[in-house]
XYZ file of C-alpha atoms in Angstrom:
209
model
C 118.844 119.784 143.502
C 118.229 116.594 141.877
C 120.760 115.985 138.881
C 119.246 115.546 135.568
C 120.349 112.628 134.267
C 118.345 111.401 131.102
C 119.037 108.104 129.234
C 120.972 107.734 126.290
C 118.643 107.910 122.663
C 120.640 107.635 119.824
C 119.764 109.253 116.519
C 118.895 106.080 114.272
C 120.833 104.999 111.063
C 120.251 107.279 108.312
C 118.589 105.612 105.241
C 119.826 106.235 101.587
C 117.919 107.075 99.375
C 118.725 104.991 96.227
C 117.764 102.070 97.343
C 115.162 99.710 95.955
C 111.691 100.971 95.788
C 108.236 99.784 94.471
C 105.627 101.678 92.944
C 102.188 100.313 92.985
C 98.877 101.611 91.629
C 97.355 103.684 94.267
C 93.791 102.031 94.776
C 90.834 104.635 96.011
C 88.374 102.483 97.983
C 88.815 101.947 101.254
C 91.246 100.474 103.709
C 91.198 96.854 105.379
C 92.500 94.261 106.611
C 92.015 90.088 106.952
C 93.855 88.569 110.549
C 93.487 85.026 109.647
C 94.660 82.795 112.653
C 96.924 79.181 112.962
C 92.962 77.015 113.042
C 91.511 79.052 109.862
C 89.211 81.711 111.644
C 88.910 84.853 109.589
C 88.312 88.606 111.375
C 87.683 91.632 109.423
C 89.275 95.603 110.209
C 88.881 98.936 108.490
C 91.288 101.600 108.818
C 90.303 102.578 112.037
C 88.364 99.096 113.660
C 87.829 95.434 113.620
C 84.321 95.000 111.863
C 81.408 92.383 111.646
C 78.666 91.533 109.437
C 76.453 93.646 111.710
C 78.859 96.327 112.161
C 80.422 96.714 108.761
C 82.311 99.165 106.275
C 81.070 98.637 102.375
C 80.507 95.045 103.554
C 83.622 93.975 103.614
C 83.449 92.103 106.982
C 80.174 90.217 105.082
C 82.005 89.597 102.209
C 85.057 87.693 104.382
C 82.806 86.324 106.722
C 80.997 84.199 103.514
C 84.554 83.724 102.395
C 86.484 82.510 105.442
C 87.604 79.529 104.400
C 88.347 80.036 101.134
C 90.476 83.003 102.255
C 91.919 81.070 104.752
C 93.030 78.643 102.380
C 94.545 81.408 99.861
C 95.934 83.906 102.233
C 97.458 81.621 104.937
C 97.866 82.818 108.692
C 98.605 86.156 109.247
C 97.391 90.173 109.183
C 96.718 90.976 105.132
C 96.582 94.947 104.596
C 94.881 95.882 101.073
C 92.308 97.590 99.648
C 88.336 97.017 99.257
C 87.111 98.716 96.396
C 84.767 98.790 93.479
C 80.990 99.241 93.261
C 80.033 101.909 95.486
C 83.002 102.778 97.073
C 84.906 105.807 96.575
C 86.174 106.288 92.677
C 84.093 102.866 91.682
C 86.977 102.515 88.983
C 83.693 101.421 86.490
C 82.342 98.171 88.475
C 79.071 98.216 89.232
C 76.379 95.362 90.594
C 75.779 92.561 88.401
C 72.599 90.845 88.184
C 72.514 87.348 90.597
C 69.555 85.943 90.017
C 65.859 87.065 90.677
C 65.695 89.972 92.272
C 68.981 89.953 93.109
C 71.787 91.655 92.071
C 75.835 90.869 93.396
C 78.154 93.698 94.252
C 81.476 93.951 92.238
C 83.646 94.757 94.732
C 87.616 93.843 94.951
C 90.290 93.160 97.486
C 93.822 94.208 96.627
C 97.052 93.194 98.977
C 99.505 95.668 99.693
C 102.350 93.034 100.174
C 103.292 92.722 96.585
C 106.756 91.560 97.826
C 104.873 88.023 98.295
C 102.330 87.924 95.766
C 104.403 89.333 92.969
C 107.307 88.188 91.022
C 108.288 90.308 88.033
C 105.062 92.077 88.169
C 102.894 89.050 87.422
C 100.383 87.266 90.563
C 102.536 84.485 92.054
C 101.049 81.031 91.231
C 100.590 80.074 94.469
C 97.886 82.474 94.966
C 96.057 80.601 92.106
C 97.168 77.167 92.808
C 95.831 77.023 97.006
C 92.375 78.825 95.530
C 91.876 75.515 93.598
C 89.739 76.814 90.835
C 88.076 79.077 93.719
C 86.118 82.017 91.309
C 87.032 83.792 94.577
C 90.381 84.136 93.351
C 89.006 86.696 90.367
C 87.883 88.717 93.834
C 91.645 88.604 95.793
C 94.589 89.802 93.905
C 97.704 92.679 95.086
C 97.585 96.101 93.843
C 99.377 96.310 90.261
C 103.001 97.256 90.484
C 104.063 99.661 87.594
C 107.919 99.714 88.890
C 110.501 98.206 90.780
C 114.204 99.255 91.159
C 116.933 101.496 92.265
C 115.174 104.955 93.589
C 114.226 107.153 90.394
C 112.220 110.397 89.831
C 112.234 109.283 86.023
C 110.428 106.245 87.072
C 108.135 108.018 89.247
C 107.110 110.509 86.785
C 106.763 107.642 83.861
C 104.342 106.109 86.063
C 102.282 108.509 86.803
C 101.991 109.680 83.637
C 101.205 106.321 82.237
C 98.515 106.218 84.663
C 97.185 109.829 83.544
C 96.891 108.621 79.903
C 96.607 105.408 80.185
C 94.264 105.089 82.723
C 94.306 102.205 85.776
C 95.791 99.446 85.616
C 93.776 97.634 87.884
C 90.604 98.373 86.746
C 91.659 98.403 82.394
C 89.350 101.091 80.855
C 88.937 103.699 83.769
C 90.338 107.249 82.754
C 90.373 108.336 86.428
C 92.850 106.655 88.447
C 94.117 107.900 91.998
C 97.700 108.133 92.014
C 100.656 105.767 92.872
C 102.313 104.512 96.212
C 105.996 104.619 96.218
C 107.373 101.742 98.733
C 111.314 102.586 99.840
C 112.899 99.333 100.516
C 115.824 100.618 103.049
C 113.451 103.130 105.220
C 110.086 100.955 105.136
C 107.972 104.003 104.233
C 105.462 103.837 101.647
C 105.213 107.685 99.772
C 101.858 108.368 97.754
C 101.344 110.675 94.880
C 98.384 111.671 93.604
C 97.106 112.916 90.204
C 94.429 115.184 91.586
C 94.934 118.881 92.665
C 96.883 118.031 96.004
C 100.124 116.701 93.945
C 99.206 118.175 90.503
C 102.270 119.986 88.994
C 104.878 118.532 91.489
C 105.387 115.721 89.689
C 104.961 117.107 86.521
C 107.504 119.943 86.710
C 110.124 117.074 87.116
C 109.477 115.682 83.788
């Protein structure tokens, strides 16, 4: 008989739980991505697959595709996670299409980063951001999703924002009584938690106030 010998797996380092997190507005649109490479070229994803002009999702590859270099410029080299939302996706948070001439009208549609550790400092958009767009009006388009918190690991926190956001309404989108929910990023364990102020979450998060 053939001795079992399997190799070692160790259980990996427990992560504690107070510990920095971040809790950002929870954005409904839809997901995406930007891979901009070293020589400027600019590829589109969605959740799911990389996506063209002629192949899109809510025109978002379009959108990057007339943007490229301009996003290039702004973004830097790199995979950029966020979310494309707005007129005609999902929630809409308010924004609808805007009239562009004859005939034509332009869709108001956003692009939020995840990665608010770089394009935040003390909750405000880093310079930077504005400063490489050089006076781009693209920049009004590209911005990271709003962060309502950041510090040690607290339901007190978590339950202020979220009911800030319930009677408040979005902070991304001023004026819209219907936002989504928050994400809750722990710093130590690298998981990002969501909460949500609809029916799947409802009285969770209120019960701990």
């Amino acid at each position: 008989m053939t001795t079992f010998a399997p190799e070692f797996t160790g259980w990996s380092k427990t992560a504690r739980l107070f510990r920095e997190i971040t809790i950002t507005e929870k954005l409904d649109g839809t997901n995406a991505g930007l891979h901009v490479s070293e020589d400027g070229q600019v590829v589109a994803q969605s959740r799911n697959r990389i996506i063209t002009p002629d192949a899109d999702n809510y025109g978002f590859a379009r959108w990057a595709a007339d943007h490229a270099d301009e996003l290039a410029h702004i973004l830097g080299p790199g995979l950029h996670f966020g979310e494309w939302w707005g007129s005609g996706i999902q929630r809409r948070y308010g924004l609808t299409d805007r009239p562009a001439g004859r005939d034509r009208h332009e869709v108001d549609r956003r692009f939020s980063l995840f990665n608010v550790d770089r394009w935040y400092r003390e909750d405000e958009v880093v310079e930077s951001m504005r400063s490489r767009a050089d006076q781009s009006l693209l920049v009004d388009a590209v911005d990271a999703v709003p962060v309502l918190y950041r510090g040690v690991f607290s339901e007190d926190a978590i339950t202020e924002a979220m009911t800030d956001l319930r009677t408040g309404g979005s902070y991304a989108a001023p004026g819209f009584m219907n936002p989504e929910g928050i994400c809750v990023y722990h710093s130590q364990s690298r998981t990002v938690y969501k909460i949500t102020l609809d029916n799947n979450d409802a009285g969770k998060w209120e019960a701990a106030a």
